[in-house]
Amino acid sequence: MTRAGQADAAYLLDSAGPTAPPRDNGELVFTAPWESQAFGVALALEDAGRIDWEDFRQSLIREISDWEAAHPTGEGWSYYECWLRALERLVSGQGLVADADLRARRAALAARPAGHDHEDPGHHEHGEPAHH
Amino acid sequence: MTTSREHLDTALRVEALASLLIERGLIDEETVGKFVTTYEQSVGPMNGAKVVAKAWTDPEYRARLLADGTAAIAELEFSGPQGEHIIVVENTATVHHVVVCTLCSCYPWPVLGLPPSWYKDPAYRSRVVREPRQVLREFGLDLGDEVEIRVHDSSSEVRYMVLPERPAGTGDASEEELAALVTRDAMVGVAKVAAP
């Protein structure tokens, strides 16, 4: 747990340098590395012609509306959680990555020895995904 | 806020998705990083502020901006995703425009960057349509009853940007000085530009 916290702190410190991100009115664009990663993956998929942005937008609208229907008080809201679910749903729905492969990869990543950097999604030195 | 445990799980889900897409050659890591860096560092409300300052100082540009937002914004070399159809609406002493995306988070990225968290929040998205005067008051903007409020719902077809009123006492200010006064909130319509 502390590792994630430290990664967040480092991320925030990085943002104070000369290349500080836009934060008019004191707000950072992303509040955690996974949010920026989820954002970048969606744009890269669109850029590579793998997804259509309007399809992603429709998927996002559905995730947001489902979340809102299930959480009338609005407590626990995370925009990028909806973004991520919308992306997962679109990617599996369009057959780019099967649901089963995603689940297997999550399990494999979760089983890594402690100390592995969880904040570096591009890092792939881990073992083969678990087989089911 | 999510707990650390939930946070870690979410980070792991993103990692699982990204690593599979990269391994299969569907995206490359460099492009992912490039988009993140661009929207963290290069594209933000400072772009829109330049557009506003130019419109305040150049009446012909202002006319072009109100007639065709996307084209006039592209004159300043601001373009890109989510900026294909930008409509600029002008605030006056009697009409105040405010922007929302009721369904998700449509926003004119090339001029304002990515939206702030309150813009994406369910409360803002539903309430500003129903009770804009009250919501603006909560932002600290108390508009008199004589001011008509128009709420614009951005969508994939059209994204709105507000051209705020130029504050009094800025007659001698340069375009650069004016741009420094313009805030993101003023260009979404939840604030006015304060005099220096």
Short mmCIF file of C-alpha atoms in Angstrom, two decimals:
data_model
loop_
_atom_site.label_atom_id
_atom_site.label_comp_id
_atom_site.label_asym_id
_atom_site.label_seq_id
_atom_site.Cartn_x
_atom_site.Cartn_y
_atom_site.Cartn_z
CA MET A 1 0.00 0.00 0.00
CA THR A 2 2.78 2.43 0.84
CA ARG A 3 4.35 1.87 -2.55
CA ALA A 4 1.34 3.28 -4.32
CA GLY A 5 1.37 6.24 -1.96
CA GLN A 6 5.03 6.90 -2.63
CA ALA A 7 4.48 6.68 -6.36
CA ASP A 8 1.71 9.24 -6.07
CA ALA A 9 3.91 11.56 -4.05
CA ALA A 10 6.71 11.28 -6.60
CA TYR A 11 4.24 12.03 -9.36
CA LEU A 12 3.07 15.17 -7.62
CA LEU A 13 6.64 16.31 -6.99
CA ASP A 14 7.49 15.89 -10.66
CA SER A 15 4.68 18.25 -11.46
CA ALA A 16 6.32 21.12 -9.60
CA GLY A 17 9.28 21.50 -11.98
CA PRO A 18 9.72 23.82 -14.93
CA THR A 19 7.56 21.56 -17.08
CA ALA A 20 4.70 21.69 -14.58
CA PRO A 21 1.41 20.63 -16.15
CA PRO A 22 -1.35 23.15 -16.66
CA ARG A 23 -3.08 23.60 -13.36
CA ASP A 24 -5.00 26.79 -13.57
CA ASN A 25 -7.14 27.14 -10.49
CA GLY A 26 -4.79 24.76 -8.69
CA GLU A 27 -5.93 21.53 -10.27
CA LEU A 28 -3.81 18.84 -11.86
CA VAL A 29 -5.02 17.25 -15.08
CA PHE A 30 -4.59 13.73 -13.69
CA THR A 31 -4.63 12.80 -10.03
CA ALA A 32 -2.86 9.42 -10.32
CA PRO A 33 -0.54 7.76 -12.84
CA TRP A 34 -3.15 5.14 -13.74
CA GLU A 35 -5.54 7.90 -14.83
CA SER A 36 -3.05 9.36 -17.27
CA GLN A 37 -2.22 5.87 -18.52
CA ALA A 38 -5.90 5.05 -19.13
CA PHE A 39 -6.25 8.37 -20.94
CA GLY A 40 -3.16 7.78 -23.10
CA VAL A 41 -4.20 4.23 -24.02
CA ALA A 42 -7.59 5.41 -25.31
CA LEU A 43 -6.03 8.16 -27.42
CA ALA A 44 -3.35 5.84 -28.76
CA LEU A 45 -6.01 3.30 -29.79
CA GLU A 46 -7.92 5.98 -31.65
CA ASP A 47 -4.72 7.37 -33.18
CA ALA A 48 -3.80 3.90 -34.47
CA GLY A 49 -7.27 3.51 -35.98
CA ARG A 50 -8.12 0.62 -33.66
CA ILE A 51 -11.19 2.29 -32.19
CA ASP A 52 -13.58 4.98 -33.30
CA TRP A 53 -13.77 7.88 -30.83
CA GLU A 54 -17.54 8.07 -31.05
CA ASP A 55 -17.77 4.37 -30.12
CA PHE A 56 -15.61 5.08 -27.11
CA ARG A 57 -17.73 8.10 -26.20
CA GLN A 58 -20.91 6.02 -26.36
CA SER A 59 -19.29 3.38 -24.17
CA LEU A 60 -18.25 6.09 -21.70
CA ILE A 61 -21.74 7.59 -21.66
CA ARG A 62 -23.15 4.17 -20.83
CA GLU A 63 -20.65 3.54 -18.02
CA ILE A 64 -21.32 6.96 -16.50
CA SER A 65 -25.06 6.55 -16.71
CA ASP A 66 -24.90 3.02 -15.23
CA TRP A 67 -22.71 4.28 -12.40
CA GLU A 68 -25.04 7.18 -11.69
CA ALA A 69 -28.08 4.91 -11.65
CA ALA A 70 -26.36 2.62 -9.15
CA HIS A 71 -25.03 5.46 -6.95
CA PRO A 72 -27.80 8.01 -6.44
CA THR A 73 -25.84 9.92 -3.78
CA GLY A 74 -22.80 10.26 -6.04
CA GLU A 75 -20.48 8.95 -3.34
CA GLY A 76 -17.35 7.19 -4.59
CA TRP A 77 -17.43 8.86 -8.00
CA SER A 78 -14.34 8.43 -10.14
CA TYR A 79 -14.50 9.69 -13.70
CA TYR A 80 -11.46 7.70 -14.81
CA GLU A 81 -12.90 4.48 -13.32
CA CYS A 82 -15.78 4.93 -15.74
CA TRP A 83 -13.29 5.78 -18.48
CA LEU A 84 -11.35 2.58 -17.80
CA ARG A 85 -14.47 0.39 -17.76
CA ALA A 86 -15.65 2.00 -21.00
CA LEU A 87 -12.30 1.24 -22.58
CA GLU A 88 -12.19 -2.36 -21.33
CA ARG A 89 -15.70 -2.95 -22.60
CA LEU A 90 -14.95 -1.48 -26.01
CA VAL A 91 -11.64 -3.31 -26.41
CA SER A 92 -13.20 -6.67 -25.55
CA GLY A 93 -16.42 -5.92 -27.46
CA GLN A 94 -14.45 -5.21 -30.60
CA GLY A 95 -12.35 -8.31 -30.17
CA LEU A 96 -9.02 -6.50 -29.70
CA VAL A 97 -8.36 -8.28 -26.40
CA ALA A 98 -10.64 -11.03 -25.09
CA ASP A 99 -12.11 -10.65 -21.61
CA ALA A 100 -10.47 -13.90 -20.55
CA ASP A 101 -7.04 -12.61 -21.61
CA LEU A 102 -7.57 -9.43 -19.61
CA ARG A 103 -8.58 -11.41 -16.53
CA ALA A 104 -5.61 -13.74 -16.90
CA ARG A 105 -3.20 -10.85 -17.25
CA ARG A 106 -4.63 -9.12 -14.16
CA ALA A 107 -4.20 -12.31 -12.18
CA ALA A 108 -0.63 -12.69 -13.39
CA LEU A 109 0.20 -9.10 -12.50
CA ALA A 110 -1.41 -9.41 -9.07
CA ALA A 111 0.69 -12.50 -8.37
CA ARG A 112 3.98 -10.71 -8.93
CA PRO A 113 6.40 -10.68 -6.00
CA ALA A 114 6.12 -7.68 -3.68
CA GLY A 115 8.24 -4.74 -4.73
CA HIS A 116 7.38 -4.87 -8.39
CA ASP A 117 6.55 -1.45 -9.72
CA HIS A 118 2.76 -1.38 -10.02
CA GLU A 119 2.78 2.10 -11.45
CA ASP A 120 4.54 1.29 -14.69
CA PRO A 121 1.99 -0.28 -17.03
CA GLY A 122 4.40 -0.31 -19.93
CA HIS A 123 6.80 -2.58 -18.09
CA HIS A 124 6.46 -6.16 -19.24
CA GLU A 125 9.16 -8.30 -17.78
CA HIS A 126 6.68 -10.38 -15.83
CA GLY A 127 6.00 -14.01 -16.65
CA GLU A 128 3.51 -15.57 -18.98
CA PRO A 129 -0.12 -14.90 -18.19
CA ALA A 130 -1.80 -17.58 -16.12
CA HIS A 131 -3.64 -20.22 -18.13
CA HIS A 132 -7.18 -21.21 -17.31
CA MET B 1 -11.62 8.99 -2.64
CA THR B 2 -10.84 5.37 -3.27
CA THR B 3 -8.85 3.35 -0.76
CA SER B 4 -5.27 2.34 -1.48
CA ARG B 5 -6.40 -1.21 -2.15
CA GLU B 6 -8.96 -0.14 -4.74
CA HIS B 7 -6.44 2.26 -6.18
CA LEU B 8 -3.90 -0.50 -6.62
CA ASP B 9 -6.46 -2.76 -8.27
CA THR B 10 -7.42 -0.06 -10.72
CA ALA B 11 -3.78 0.65 -11.53
CA LEU B 12 -3.33 -3.05 -12.13
CA ARG B 13 -6.31 -3.20 -14.48
CA VAL B 14 -4.87 -0.36 -16.55
CA GLU B 15 -1.53 -2.10 -16.60
CA ALA B 16 -3.10 -5.37 -17.74
CA LEU B 17 -4.95 -3.65 -20.56
CA ALA B 18 -2.01 -1.53 -21.69
CA SER B 19 0.50 -4.38 -21.59
CA LEU B 20 -1.70 -6.66 -23.72
CA LEU B 21 -2.42 -3.95 -26.29
CA ILE B 22 1.27 -3.08 -26.53
CA GLU B 23 2.41 -6.71 -26.81
CA ARG B 24 -0.05 -7.32 -29.61
CA GLY B 25 1.19 -4.29 -31.48
CA LEU B 26 -2.22 -2.57 -31.34
CA ILE B 27 -0.71 0.54 -29.74
CA ASP B 28 2.81 1.54 -28.90
CA GLU B 29 4.02 2.78 -25.59
CA GLU B 30 5.64 5.86 -27.05
CA THR B 31 2.33 7.12 -28.47
CA VAL B 32 0.60 6.59 -25.13
CA GLY B 33 3.30 8.63 -23.40
CA LYS B 34 3.19 11.32 -26.07
CA PHE B 35 -0.54 11.92 -25.56
CA VAL B 36 -0.18 12.04 -21.79
CA THR B 37 2.70 14.52 -21.96
CA THR B 38 0.88 16.69 -24.49
CA TYR B 39 -2.22 17.06 -22.36
CA GLU B 40 -0.28 17.40 -19.11
CA GLN B 41 2.10 20.03 -20.37
CA SER B 42 1.30 21.63 -23.70
CA VAL B 43 -2.43 21.90 -24.22
CA GLY B 44 -4.40 23.82 -21.65
CA PRO B 45 -6.50 26.90 -20.93
CA MET B 46 -3.56 29.15 -21.80
CA ASN B 47 -4.45 28.40 -25.44
CA GLY B 48 -8.02 29.57 -25.02
CA ALA B 49 -6.80 32.63 -23.11
CA LYS B 50 -4.80 33.70 -26.19
CA VAL B 51 -7.89 33.28 -28.35
CA VAL B 52 -9.94 35.42 -25.97
CA ALA B 53 -7.28 38.14 -25.73
CA LYS B 54 -7.04 38.33 -29.51
CA ALA B 55 -10.81 38.59 -29.83
CA TRP B 56 -10.83 41.43 -27.29
CA THR B 57 -8.20 43.42 -29.18
CA ASP B 58 -9.03 42.61 -32.80
CA PRO B 59 -12.68 43.19 -33.79
CA GLU B 60 -12.27 41.40 -37.10
CA TYR B 61 -10.85 38.33 -35.38
CA ARG B 62 -13.70 38.47 -32.87
CA ALA B 63 -16.20 38.43 -35.74
CA ARG B 64 -14.47 35.47 -37.36
CA LEU B 65 -14.31 33.65 -34.02
CA LEU B 66 -18.04 34.03 -33.41
CA ALA B 67 -18.86 33.07 -37.01
CA ASP B 68 -16.65 29.95 -37.16
CA GLY B 69 -14.91 29.06 -33.91
CA THR B 70 -12.92 26.11 -35.22
CA ALA B 71 -11.46 28.06 -38.16
CA ALA B 72 -10.60 31.17 -36.13
CA ILE B 73 -9.01 29.04 -33.40
CA ALA B 74 -6.98 27.20 -36.04
CA GLU B 75 -5.56 30.59 -37.14
CA LEU B 76 -3.64 30.52 -33.84
CA GLU B 77 -2.60 26.95 -34.64
CA PHE B 78 -4.74 25.36 -31.98
CA SER B 79 -6.42 22.24 -33.33
CA GLY B 80 -6.62 18.53 -32.66
CA PRO B 81 -8.85 15.91 -31.07
CA GLN B 82 -12.15 17.18 -29.64
CA GLY B 83 -11.71 20.48 -31.44
CA GLU B 84 -13.36 19.69 -34.74
CA HIS B 85 -16.52 21.70 -34.14
CA ILE B 86 -16.06 24.49 -31.63
CA ILE B 87 -18.75 27.14 -31.25
CA VAL B 88 -17.80 30.29 -29.36
CA VAL B 89 -20.57 32.10 -27.49
CA GLU B 90 -20.09 35.65 -26.26
CA ASN B 91 -21.04 36.84 -22.80
CA THR B 92 -22.48 40.33 -22.53
CA ALA B 93 -23.92 42.50 -19.78
CA THR B 94 -27.33 40.93 -20.35
CA VAL B 95 -26.63 37.36 -21.54
CA HIS B 96 -24.40 34.90 -19.73
CA HIS B 97 -23.43 31.58 -21.31
CA VAL B 98 -22.33 28.52 -19.36
CA VAL B 99 -21.20 25.17 -20.77
CA VAL B 100 -21.79 21.59 -19.65
CA CYS B 101 -21.72 18.10 -21.12
CA THR B 102 -24.69 16.38 -19.56
CA LEU B 103 -23.89 12.88 -20.85
CA CYS B 104 -20.15 12.59 -20.36
CA SER B 105 -17.37 15.15 -20.57
CA CYS B 106 -17.24 16.68 -24.07
CA TYR B 107 -14.98 19.69 -23.90
CA PRO B 108 -12.94 21.73 -26.43
CA TRP B 109 -9.52 20.20 -25.72
CA PRO B 110 -7.41 22.32 -28.11
CA VAL B 111 -8.36 25.56 -26.34
CA LEU B 112 -9.04 24.44 -22.77
CA GLY B 113 -7.09 21.21 -22.35
CA LEU B 114 -8.75 18.44 -20.39
CA PRO B 115 -11.77 19.30 -18.26
CA PRO B 116 -11.45 19.90 -14.52
CA SER B 117 -12.94 17.32 -12.18
CA TRP B 118 -16.01 19.39 -11.28
CA TYR B 119 -16.96 19.58 -14.98
CA LYS B 120 -17.13 15.77 -15.09
CA ASP B 121 -18.92 15.48 -11.77
CA PRO B 122 -22.48 14.08 -11.84
CA ALA B 123 -23.70 16.96 -9.66
CA TYR B 124 -22.49 19.72 -11.99
CA ARG B 125 -23.68 17.89 -15.09
CA SER B 126 -27.22 17.49 -13.86
CA ARG B 127 -27.66 20.60 -11.73
CA VAL B 128 -26.35 23.33 -14.02
CA VAL B 129 -29.14 22.53 -16.46
CA ARG B 130 -31.88 22.57 -13.80
CA GLU B 131 -30.72 25.46 -11.65
CA PRO B 132 -27.91 27.35 -13.40
CA ARG B 133 -28.33 30.53 -11.37
CA GLN B 134 -27.88 28.66 -8.11
CA VAL B 135 -24.92 26.61 -9.40
CA LEU B 136 -23.18 29.77 -10.63
CA ARG B 137 -23.79 31.36 -7.23
CA GLU B 138 -22.01 28.40 -5.65
CA PHE B 139 -19.07 29.11 -7.96
CA GLY B 140 -19.11 32.65 -6.55
CA LEU B 141 -20.82 34.22 -9.53
CA ASP B 142 -23.96 36.03 -8.49
CA LEU B 143 -25.76 37.23 -11.59
CA GLY B 144 -28.58 39.70 -11.31
CA ASP B 145 -32.08 38.64 -12.34
CA GLU B 146 -31.83 40.93 -15.36
CA VAL B 147 -29.08 38.69 -16.80
CA GLU B 148 -30.36 35.85 -18.95
CA ILE B 149 -28.44 32.59 -18.46
CA ARG B 150 -28.05 30.22 -21.41
CA VAL B 151 -26.77 26.71 -20.76
CA HIS B 152 -25.04 24.94 -23.66
CA ASP B 153 -24.73 21.16 -23.76
CA SER B 154 -21.52 20.09 -25.48
CA SER B 155 -21.62 16.86 -27.44
CA SER B 156 -19.56 14.96 -29.96
CA GLU B 157 -20.99 17.22 -32.68
CA VAL B 158 -20.40 20.58 -31.01
CA ARG B 159 -18.17 21.78 -28.21
CA TYR B 160 -18.72 25.22 -26.74
CA MET B 161 -16.30 27.80 -25.47
CA VAL B 162 -17.34 31.05 -23.81
CA LEU B 163 -15.88 34.38 -24.87
CA PRO B 164 -16.02 36.25 -21.56
CA GLU B 165 -16.59 39.99 -21.18
CA ARG B 166 -13.45 42.09 -21.19
CA PRO B 167 -13.05 43.55 -17.72
CA ALA B 168 -13.26 47.30 -17.22
CA GLY B 169 -10.04 49.23 -16.81
CA THR B 170 -8.02 47.16 -19.27
CA GLY B 171 -8.07 49.66 -22.16
CA ASP B 172 -4.27 49.98 -22.22
CA ALA B 173 -3.45 46.32 -21.65
CA SER B 174 -1.56 44.41 -24.33
CA GLU B 175 -2.86 41.17 -25.80
CA GLU B 176 -0.34 39.27 -23.68
CA GLU B 177 -1.38 41.06 -20.49
CA LEU B 178 -5.03 40.41 -21.27
CA ALA B 179 -4.39 36.70 -21.89
CA ALA B 180 -2.88 36.42 -18.42
CA LEU B 181 -6.19 37.58 -16.91
CA VAL B 182 -8.35 34.96 -18.63
CA THR B 183 -9.14 31.86 -16.56
CA ARG B 184 -10.40 28.45 -17.57
CA ASP B 185 -13.52 28.96 -15.47
CA ALA B 186 -14.38 32.14 -17.37
CA MET B 187 -14.16 30.24 -20.66
CA VAL B 188 -16.54 27.56 -19.35
CA GLY B 189 -18.82 30.30 -18.09
CA VAL B 190 -18.75 29.65 -14.35
CA ALA B 191 -16.80 32.85 -13.66
CA LYS B 192 -16.17 36.30 -15.04
CA VAL B 193 -12.73 37.65 -15.86
CA ALA B 194 -11.69 39.86 -12.96
CA ALA B 195 -10.09 43.24 -13.57
CA PRO B 196 -6.35 43.28 -12.84
#
